[in-house]
CSV table of N, CA and C in Angstrom, one decimal:
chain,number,residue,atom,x,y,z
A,8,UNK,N,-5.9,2.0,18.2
A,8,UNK,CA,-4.8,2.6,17.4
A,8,UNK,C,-5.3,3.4,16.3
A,9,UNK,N,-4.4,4.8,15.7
A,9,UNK,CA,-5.3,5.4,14.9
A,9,UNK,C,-4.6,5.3,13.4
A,10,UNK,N,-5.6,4.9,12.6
A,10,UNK,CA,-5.0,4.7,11.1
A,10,UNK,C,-4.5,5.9,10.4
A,11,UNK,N,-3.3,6.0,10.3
A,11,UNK,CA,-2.3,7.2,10.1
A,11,UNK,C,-3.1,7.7,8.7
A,12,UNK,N,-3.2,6.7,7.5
A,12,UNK,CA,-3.4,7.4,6.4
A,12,UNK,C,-4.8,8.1,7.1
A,13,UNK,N,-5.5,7.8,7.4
A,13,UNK,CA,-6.7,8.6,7.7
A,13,UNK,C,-7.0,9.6,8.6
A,14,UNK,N,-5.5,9.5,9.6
A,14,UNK,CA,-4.9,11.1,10.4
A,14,UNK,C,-4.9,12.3,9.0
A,15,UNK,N,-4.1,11.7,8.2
A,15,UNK,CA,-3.8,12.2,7.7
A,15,UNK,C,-4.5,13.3,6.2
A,16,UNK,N,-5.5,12.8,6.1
A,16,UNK,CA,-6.6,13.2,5.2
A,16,UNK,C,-7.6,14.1,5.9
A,17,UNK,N,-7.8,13.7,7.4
A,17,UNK,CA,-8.1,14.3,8.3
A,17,UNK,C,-8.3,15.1,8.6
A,18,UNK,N,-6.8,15.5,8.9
A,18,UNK,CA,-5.5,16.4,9.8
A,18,UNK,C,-5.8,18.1,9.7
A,19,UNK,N,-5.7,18.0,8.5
A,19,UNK,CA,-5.6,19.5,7.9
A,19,UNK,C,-6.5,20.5,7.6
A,20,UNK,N,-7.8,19.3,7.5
A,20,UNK,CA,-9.1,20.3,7.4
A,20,UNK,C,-10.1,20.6,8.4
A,21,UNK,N,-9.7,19.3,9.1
A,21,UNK,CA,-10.4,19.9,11.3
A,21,UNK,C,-9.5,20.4,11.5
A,22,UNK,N,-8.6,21.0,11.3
A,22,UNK,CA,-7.3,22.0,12.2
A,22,UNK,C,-7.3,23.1,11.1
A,23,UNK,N,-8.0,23.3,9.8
A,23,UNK,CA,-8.5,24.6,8.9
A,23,UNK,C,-9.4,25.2,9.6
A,24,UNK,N,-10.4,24.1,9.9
A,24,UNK,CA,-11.8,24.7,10.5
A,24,UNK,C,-11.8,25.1,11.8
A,25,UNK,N,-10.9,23.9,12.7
A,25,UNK,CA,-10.9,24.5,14.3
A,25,UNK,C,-10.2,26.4,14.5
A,26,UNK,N,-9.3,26.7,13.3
A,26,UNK,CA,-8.9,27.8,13.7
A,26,UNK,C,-8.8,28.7,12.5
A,27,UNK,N,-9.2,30.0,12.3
A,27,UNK,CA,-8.5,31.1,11.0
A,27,UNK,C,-8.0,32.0,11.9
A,28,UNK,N,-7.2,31.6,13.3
A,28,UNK,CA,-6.2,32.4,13.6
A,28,UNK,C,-4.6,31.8,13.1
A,29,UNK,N,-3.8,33.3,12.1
A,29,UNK,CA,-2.7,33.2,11.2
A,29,UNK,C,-1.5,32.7,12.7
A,30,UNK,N,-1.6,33.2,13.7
A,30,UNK,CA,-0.1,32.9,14.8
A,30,UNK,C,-0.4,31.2,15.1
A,31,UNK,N,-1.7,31.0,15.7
A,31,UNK,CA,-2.1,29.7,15.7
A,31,UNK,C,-1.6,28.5,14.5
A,32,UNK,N,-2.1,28.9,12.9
A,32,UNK,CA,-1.7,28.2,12.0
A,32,UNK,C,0.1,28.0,11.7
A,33,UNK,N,0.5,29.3,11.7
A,33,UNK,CA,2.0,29.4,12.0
A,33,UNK,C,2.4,28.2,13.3
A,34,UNK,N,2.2,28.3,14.4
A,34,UNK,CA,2.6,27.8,15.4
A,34,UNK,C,2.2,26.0,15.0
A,35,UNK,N,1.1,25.8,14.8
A,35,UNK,CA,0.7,24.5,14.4
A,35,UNK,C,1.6,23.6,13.2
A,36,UNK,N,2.0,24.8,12.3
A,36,UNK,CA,2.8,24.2,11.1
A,36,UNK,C,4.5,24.4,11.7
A,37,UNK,N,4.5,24.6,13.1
A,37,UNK,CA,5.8,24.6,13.3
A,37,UNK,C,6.2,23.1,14.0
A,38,UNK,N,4.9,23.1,14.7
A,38,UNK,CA,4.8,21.2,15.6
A,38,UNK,C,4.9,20.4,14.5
A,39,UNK,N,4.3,20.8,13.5
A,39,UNK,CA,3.9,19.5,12.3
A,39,UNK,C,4.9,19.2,11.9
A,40,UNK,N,6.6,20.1,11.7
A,40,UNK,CA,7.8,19.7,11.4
A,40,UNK,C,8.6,19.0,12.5
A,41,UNK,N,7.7,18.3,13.6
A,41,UNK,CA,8.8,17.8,14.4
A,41,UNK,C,8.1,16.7,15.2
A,42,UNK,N,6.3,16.8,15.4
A,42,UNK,CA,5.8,15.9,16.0
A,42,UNK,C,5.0,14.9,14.5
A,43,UNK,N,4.7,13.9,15.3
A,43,UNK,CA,3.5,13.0,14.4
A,43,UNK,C,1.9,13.7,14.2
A,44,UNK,N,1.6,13.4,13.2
A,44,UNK,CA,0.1,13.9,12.8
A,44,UNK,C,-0.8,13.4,14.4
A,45,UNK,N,-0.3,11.7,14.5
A,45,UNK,CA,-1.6,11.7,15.2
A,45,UNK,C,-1.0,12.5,16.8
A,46,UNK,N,0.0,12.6,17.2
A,46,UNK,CA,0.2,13.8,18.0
A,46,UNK,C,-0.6,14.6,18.7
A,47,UNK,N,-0.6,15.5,17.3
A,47,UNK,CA,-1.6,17.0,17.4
A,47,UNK,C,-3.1,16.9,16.9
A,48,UNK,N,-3.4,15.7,16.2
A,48,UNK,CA,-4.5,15.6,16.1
A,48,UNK,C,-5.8,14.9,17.2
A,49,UNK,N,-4.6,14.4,18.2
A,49,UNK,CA,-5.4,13.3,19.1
A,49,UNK,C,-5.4,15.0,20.3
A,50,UNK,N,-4.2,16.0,20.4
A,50,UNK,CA,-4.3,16.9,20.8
A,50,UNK,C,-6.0,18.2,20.5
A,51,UNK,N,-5.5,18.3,19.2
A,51,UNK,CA,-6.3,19.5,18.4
A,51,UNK,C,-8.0,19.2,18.6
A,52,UNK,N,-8.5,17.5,18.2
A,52,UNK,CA,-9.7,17.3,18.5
A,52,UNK,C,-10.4,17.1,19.4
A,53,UNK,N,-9.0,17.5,20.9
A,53,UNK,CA,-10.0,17.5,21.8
A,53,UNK,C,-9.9,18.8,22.5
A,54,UNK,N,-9.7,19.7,22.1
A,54,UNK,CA,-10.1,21.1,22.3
A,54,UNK,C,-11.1,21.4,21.9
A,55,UNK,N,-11.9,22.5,22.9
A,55,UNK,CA,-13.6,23.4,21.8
A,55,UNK,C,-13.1,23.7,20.8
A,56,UNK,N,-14.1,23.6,20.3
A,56,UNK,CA,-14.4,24.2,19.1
A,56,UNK,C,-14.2,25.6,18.7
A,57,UNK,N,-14.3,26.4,19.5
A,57,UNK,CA,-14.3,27.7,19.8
A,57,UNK,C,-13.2,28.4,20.3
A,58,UNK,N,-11.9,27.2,20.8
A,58,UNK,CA,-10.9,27.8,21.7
A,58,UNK,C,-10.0,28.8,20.5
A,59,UNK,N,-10.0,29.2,19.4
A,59,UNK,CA,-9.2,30.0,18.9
A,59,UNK,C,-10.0,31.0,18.0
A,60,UNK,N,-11.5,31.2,18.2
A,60,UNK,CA,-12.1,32.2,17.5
A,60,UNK,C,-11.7,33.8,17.9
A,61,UNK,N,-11.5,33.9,18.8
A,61,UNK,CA,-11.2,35.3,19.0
A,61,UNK,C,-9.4,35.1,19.8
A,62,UNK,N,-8.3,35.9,18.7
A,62,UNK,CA,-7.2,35.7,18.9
A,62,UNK,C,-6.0,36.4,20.5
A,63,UNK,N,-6.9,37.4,20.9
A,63,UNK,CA,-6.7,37.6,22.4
A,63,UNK,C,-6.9,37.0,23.3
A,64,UNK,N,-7.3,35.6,23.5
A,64,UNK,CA,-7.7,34.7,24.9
A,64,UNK,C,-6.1,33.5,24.6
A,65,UNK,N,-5.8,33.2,23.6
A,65,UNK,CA,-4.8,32.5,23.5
A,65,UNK,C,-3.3,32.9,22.6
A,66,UNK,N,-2.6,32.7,23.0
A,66,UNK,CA,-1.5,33.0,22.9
A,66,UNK,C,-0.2,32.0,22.6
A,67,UNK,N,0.5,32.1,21.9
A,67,UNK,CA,1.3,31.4,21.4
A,67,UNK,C,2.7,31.6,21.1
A,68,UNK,N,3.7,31.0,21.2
A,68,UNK,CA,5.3,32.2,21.2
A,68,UNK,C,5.8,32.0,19.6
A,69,UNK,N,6.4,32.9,19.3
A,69,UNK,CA,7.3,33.0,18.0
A,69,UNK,C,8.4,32.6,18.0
A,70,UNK,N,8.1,31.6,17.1
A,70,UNK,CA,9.7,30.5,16.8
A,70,UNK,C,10.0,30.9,16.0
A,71,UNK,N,11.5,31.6,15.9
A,71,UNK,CA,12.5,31.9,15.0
A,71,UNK,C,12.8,30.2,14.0
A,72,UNK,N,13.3,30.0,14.8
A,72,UNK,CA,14.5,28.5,14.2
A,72,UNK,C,13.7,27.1,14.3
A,73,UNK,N,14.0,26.1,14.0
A,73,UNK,CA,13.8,25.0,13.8
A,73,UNK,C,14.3,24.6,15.5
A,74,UNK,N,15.4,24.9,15.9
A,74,UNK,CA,15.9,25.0,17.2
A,74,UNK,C,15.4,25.6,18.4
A,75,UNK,N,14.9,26.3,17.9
A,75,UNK,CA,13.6,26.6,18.8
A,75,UNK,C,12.6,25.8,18.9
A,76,UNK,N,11.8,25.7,17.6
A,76,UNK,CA,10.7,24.8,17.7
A,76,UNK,C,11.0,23.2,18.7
A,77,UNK,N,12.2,23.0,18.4
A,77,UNK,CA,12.4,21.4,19.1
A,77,UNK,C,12.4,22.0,20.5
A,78,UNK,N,12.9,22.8,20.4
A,78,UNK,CA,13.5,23.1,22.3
A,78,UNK,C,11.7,23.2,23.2
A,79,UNK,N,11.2,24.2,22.3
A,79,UNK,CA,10.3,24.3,23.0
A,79,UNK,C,9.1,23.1,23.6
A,80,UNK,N,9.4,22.4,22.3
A,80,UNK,CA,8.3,20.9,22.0
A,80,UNK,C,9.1,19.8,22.9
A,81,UNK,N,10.4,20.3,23.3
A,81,UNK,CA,10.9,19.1,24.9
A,81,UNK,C,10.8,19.6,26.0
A,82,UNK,N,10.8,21.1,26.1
A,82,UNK,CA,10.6,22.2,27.6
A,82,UNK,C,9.0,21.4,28.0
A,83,UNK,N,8.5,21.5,26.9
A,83,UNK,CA,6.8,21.7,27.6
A,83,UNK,C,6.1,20.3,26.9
A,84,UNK,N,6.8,18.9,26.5
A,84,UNK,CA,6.6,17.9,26.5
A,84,UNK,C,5.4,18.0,26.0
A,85,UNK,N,5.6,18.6,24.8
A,85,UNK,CA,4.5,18.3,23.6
A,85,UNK,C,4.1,17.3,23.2
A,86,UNK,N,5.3,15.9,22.9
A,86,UNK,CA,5.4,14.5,22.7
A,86,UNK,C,4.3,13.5,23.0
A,87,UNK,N,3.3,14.5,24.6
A,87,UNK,CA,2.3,14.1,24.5
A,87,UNK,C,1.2,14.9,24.3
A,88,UNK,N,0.0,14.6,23.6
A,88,UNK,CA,-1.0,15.4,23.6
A,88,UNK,C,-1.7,15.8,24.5
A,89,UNK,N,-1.8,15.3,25.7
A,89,UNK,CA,-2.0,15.3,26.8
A,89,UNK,C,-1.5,17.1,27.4
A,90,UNK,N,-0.4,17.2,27.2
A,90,UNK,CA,0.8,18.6,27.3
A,90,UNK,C,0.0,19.9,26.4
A,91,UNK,N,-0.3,19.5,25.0
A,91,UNK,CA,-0.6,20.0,23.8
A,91,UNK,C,-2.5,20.9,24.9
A,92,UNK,N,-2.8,19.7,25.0
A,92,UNK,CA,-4.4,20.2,25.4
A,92,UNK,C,-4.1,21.1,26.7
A,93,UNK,N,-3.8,20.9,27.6
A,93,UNK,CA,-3.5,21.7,29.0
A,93,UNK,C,-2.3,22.9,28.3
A,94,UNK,N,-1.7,23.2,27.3
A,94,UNK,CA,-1.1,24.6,27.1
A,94,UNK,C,-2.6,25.5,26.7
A,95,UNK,N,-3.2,24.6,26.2
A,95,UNK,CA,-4.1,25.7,25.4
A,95,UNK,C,-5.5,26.1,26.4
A,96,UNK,N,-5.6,25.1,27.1
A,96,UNK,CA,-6.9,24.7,27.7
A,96,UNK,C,-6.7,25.5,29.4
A,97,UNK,N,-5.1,25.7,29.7
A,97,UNK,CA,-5.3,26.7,30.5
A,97,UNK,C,-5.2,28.2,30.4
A,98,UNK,N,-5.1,28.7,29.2
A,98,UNK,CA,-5.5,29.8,28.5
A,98,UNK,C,-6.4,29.9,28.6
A,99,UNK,N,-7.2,29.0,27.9
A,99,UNK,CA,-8.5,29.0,27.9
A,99,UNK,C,-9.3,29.5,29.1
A,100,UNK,N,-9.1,28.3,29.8
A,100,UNK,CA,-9.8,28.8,31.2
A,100,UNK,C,-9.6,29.8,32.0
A,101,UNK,N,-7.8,30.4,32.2
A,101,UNK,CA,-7.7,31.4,32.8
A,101,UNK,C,-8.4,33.1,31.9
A,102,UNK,N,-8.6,32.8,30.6
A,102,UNK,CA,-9.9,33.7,30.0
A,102,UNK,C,-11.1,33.5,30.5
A,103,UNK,N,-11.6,32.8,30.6
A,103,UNK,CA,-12.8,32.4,30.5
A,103,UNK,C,-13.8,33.2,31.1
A,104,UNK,N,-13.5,34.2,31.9
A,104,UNK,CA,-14.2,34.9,32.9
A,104,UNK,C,-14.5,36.3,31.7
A,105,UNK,N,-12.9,36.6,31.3
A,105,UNK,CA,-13.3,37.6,29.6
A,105,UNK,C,-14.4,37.3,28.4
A,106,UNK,N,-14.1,36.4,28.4
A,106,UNK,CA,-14.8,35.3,26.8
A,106,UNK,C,-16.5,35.6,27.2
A,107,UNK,N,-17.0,35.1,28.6
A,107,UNK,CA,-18.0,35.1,29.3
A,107,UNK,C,-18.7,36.6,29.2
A,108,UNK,N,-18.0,37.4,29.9
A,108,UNK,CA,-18.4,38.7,29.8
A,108,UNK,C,-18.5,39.3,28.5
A,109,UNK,N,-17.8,39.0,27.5
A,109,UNK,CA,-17.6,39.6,25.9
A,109,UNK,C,-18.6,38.9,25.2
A,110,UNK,N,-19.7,37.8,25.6
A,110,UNK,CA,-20.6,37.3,25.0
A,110,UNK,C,-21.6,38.1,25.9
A,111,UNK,N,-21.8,38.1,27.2
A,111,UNK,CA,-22.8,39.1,27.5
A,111,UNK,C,-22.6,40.5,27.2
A,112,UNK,N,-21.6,41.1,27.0
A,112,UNK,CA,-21.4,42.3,26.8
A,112,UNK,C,-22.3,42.8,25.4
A,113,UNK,N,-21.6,41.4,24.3
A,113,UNK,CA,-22.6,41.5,22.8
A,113,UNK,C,-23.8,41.2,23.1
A,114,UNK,N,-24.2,40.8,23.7
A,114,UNK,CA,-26.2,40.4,24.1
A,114,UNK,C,-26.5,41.4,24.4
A,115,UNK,N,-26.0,42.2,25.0
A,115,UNK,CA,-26.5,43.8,26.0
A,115,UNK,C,-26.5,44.8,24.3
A,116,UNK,N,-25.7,45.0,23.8
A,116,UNK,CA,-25.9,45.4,23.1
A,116,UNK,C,-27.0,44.9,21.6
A,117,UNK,N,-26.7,43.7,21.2
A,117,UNK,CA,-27.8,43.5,20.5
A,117,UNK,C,-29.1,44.5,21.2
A,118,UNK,N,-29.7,44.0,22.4
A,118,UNK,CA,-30.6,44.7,23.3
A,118,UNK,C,-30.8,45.8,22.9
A,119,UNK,N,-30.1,47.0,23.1
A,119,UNK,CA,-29.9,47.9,23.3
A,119,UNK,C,-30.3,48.2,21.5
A,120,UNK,N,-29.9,47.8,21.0
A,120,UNK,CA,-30.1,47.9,19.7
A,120,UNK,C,-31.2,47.6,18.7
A,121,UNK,N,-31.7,46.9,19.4
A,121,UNK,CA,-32.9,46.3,19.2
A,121,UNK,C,-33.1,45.0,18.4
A,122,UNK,N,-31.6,45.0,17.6
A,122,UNK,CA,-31.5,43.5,16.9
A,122,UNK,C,-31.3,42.4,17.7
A,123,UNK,N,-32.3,41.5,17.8
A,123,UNK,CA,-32.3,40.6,18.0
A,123,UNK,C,-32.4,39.1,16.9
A,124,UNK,N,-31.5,38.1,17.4
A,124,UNK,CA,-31.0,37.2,16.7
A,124,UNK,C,-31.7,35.4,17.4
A,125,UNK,N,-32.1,34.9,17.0
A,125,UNK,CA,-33.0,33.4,17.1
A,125,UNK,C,-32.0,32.5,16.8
């Protein structure tokens, strides 16, 4: 079982660091008004590390209302974190062939450039 006060001291600064994308933080502070800390945190810590560095591979919708937010968090059974990891993590993967190539793409270039990095 996870000790809430310590979700909660937690919470805010693995989920500062997991992302500095603003639709992601927006979207995350719209769950926090309606799910539990340990929720999204048993969700958020088991994603890469990496799943929201570059803000074109994942995607996220724009909630007007508070009525939205709930609607959306019972459509797609957010309630479990389980739901939370597989919205993101099939993003993820259906990128993954872009993300792949956009890291070789930057190596080719470094190359070409002659800067190389250790």
């Amino acid at each position: 079982m996870f000790n809430t006060n310590v979700i909660s001291q937690v919470l805010p600064a693995e989920l500062i660091r997991m992302n500095e994308n603003s639709e992601i933080k927006t979207f995350l502070s719209q769950l926090r008004k309606f799910l539990p800390e340990r929720v999204i945190y048993e969700a958020f810590s088991a994603l890469p590390e990496d799943i929201f560095d570059v803000e074109d591979y994942i995607s996220v919708p724009y909630l007007k209302s508070d009525e939205e937010i709930q609607e959306f968090i019972s459509e797609n059974g957010f309630e479990d974190p389980q739901n939370i990891i597989s919205f993101f993590m099939e993003q993820y993967m259906n990128n993954l062939f872009d993300i792949i190539s956009d890291v070789f793409d930057d190596m080719e270039e470094r190359d070409e450039s002659g800067s190389f990095m250790m």
